[in-house]
Coordinates of C-alpha atoms in Angstrom, one line a residue:
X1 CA 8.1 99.9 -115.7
X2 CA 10.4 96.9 -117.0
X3 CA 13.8 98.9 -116.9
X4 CA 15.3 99.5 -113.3
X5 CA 18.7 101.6 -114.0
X6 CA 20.3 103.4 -116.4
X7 CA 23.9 103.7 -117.5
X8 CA 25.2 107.1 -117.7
X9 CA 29.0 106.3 -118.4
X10 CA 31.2 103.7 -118.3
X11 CA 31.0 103.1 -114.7
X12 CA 27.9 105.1 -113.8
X13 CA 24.3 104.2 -113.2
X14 CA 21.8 106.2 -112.3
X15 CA 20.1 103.6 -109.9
X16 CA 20.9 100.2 -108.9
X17 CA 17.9 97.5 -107.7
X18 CA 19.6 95.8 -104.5
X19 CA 17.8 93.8 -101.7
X20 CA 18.7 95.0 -98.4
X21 CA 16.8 94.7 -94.9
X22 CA 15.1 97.6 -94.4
X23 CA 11.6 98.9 -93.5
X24 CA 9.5 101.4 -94.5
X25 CA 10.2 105.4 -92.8
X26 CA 7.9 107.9 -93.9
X27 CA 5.2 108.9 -95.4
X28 CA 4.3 108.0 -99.2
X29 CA 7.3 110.4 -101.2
X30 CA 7.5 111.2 -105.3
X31 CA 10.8 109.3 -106.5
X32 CA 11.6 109.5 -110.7
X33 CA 13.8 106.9 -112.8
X34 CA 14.7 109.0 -115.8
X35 CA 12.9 107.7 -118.6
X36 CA 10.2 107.6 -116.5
X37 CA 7.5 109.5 -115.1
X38 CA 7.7 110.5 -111.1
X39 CA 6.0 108.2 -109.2
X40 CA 4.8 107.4 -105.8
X41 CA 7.0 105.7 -103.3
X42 CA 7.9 104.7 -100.1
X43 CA 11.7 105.8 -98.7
X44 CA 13.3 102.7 -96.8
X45 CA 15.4 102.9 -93.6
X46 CA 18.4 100.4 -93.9
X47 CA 18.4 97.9 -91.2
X48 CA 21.7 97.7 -90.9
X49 CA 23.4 101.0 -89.7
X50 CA 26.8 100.6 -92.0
X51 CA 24.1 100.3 -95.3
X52 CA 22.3 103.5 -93.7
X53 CA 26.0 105.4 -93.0
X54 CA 27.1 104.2 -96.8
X55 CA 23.8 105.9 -98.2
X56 CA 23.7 108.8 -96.2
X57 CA 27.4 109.5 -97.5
X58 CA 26.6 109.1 -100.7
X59 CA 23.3 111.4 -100.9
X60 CA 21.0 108.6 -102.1
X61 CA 17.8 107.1 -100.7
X62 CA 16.6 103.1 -100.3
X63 CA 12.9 103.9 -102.5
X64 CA 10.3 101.3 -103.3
X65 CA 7.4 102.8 -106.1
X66 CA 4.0 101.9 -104.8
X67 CA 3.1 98.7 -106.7
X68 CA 6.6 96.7 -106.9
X69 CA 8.6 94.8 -104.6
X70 CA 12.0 96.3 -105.8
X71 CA 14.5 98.5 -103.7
X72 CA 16.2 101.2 -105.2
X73 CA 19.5 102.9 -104.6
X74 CA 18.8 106.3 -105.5
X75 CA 19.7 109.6 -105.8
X76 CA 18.4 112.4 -103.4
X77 CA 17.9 114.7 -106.4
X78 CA 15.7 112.1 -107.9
X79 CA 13.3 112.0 -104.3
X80 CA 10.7 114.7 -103.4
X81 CA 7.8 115.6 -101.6
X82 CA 4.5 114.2 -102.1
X83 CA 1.7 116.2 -100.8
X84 CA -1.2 114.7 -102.7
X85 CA -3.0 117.6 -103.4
X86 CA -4.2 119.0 -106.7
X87 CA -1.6 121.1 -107.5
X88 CA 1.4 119.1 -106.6
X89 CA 4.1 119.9 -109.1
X90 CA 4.7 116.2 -109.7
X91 CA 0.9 114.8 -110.9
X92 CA 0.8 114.0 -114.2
X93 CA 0.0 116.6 -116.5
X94 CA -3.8 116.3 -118.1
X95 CA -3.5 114.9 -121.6
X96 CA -0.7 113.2 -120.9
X97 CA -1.2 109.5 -122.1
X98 CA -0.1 108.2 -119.1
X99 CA -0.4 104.5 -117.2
X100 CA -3.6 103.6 -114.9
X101 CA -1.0 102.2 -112.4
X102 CA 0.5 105.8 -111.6
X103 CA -3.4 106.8 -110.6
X104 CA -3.9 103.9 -108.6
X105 CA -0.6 104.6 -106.7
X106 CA -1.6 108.1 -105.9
X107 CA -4.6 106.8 -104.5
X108 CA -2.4 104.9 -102.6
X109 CA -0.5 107.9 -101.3
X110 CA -3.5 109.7 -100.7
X111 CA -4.5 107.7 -98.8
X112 CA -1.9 106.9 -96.8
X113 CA -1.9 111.0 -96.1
X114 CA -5.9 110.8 -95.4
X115 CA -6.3 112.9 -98.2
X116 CA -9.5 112.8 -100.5
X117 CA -9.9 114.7 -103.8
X118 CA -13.6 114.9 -104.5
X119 CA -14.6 114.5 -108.4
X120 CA -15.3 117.8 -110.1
X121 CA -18.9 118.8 -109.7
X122 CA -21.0 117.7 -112.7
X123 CA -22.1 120.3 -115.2
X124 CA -25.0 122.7 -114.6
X125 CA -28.3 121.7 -116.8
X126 CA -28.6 123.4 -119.9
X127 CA -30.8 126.6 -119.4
X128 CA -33.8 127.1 -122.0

């Protein structure tokens, strides 16, 4: 995950990596960077209520992805739900080629949610 934003026109970007006081409000959400796949995240609350107004107005979120250190100005659309359950719309889809770090991240937001996802039962024996 080396790219942050992306331009979409002359003056638009879809996201913009800032540094803002803020701290974490919420539970563990699924936020997407096109290009990308969704992945787990944390929405931040601004610190500073003129930074929470300007987002607000503007429909975008303060996200950090599980795993970095980065903020990112985002945009509501590009934010949803993360339940954490098997068939939440925003796993990654089986045979996929997809990064380890997304699985450790929705281990993360698992548990974060106290949620635990046994292992498929092994098998039954071959019968004679």
């Amino acid at each position: 995950r080396s790219a942050h934003c992306h331009l979409l026109g002359d003056d638009e970007i879809e996201c913009t990596a800032i540094l803002v006081p803020s701290v974490p409000d919420g539970p563990v959400c699924w936020a997407r960077i096109k290009g990308y796949p969704w992945w787990p995240a944390r929405r931040h609350r601004a610190a500073r209520e003129d930074h929470a107004a300007s987002l607000k107005k503007d429909g975008r979120a303060l996200i950090v992805f599980i795993g970095e250190a980065v903020q990112y100005f985002m945009p509501e659309a590009q934010v949803d739900k993360f339940t954490g359950l098997e068939d939440d719309p925003r796993l990654p889809k089986e045979g996929k080629k997809i990064d380890k770090a997304i699985y450790e991240a929705i281990e993360f937001g698992r548990k974060e949610l106290g949620i635990t996802i046994a292992p498929p039962p092994p098998p039954p024996p071959d019968a004679p």
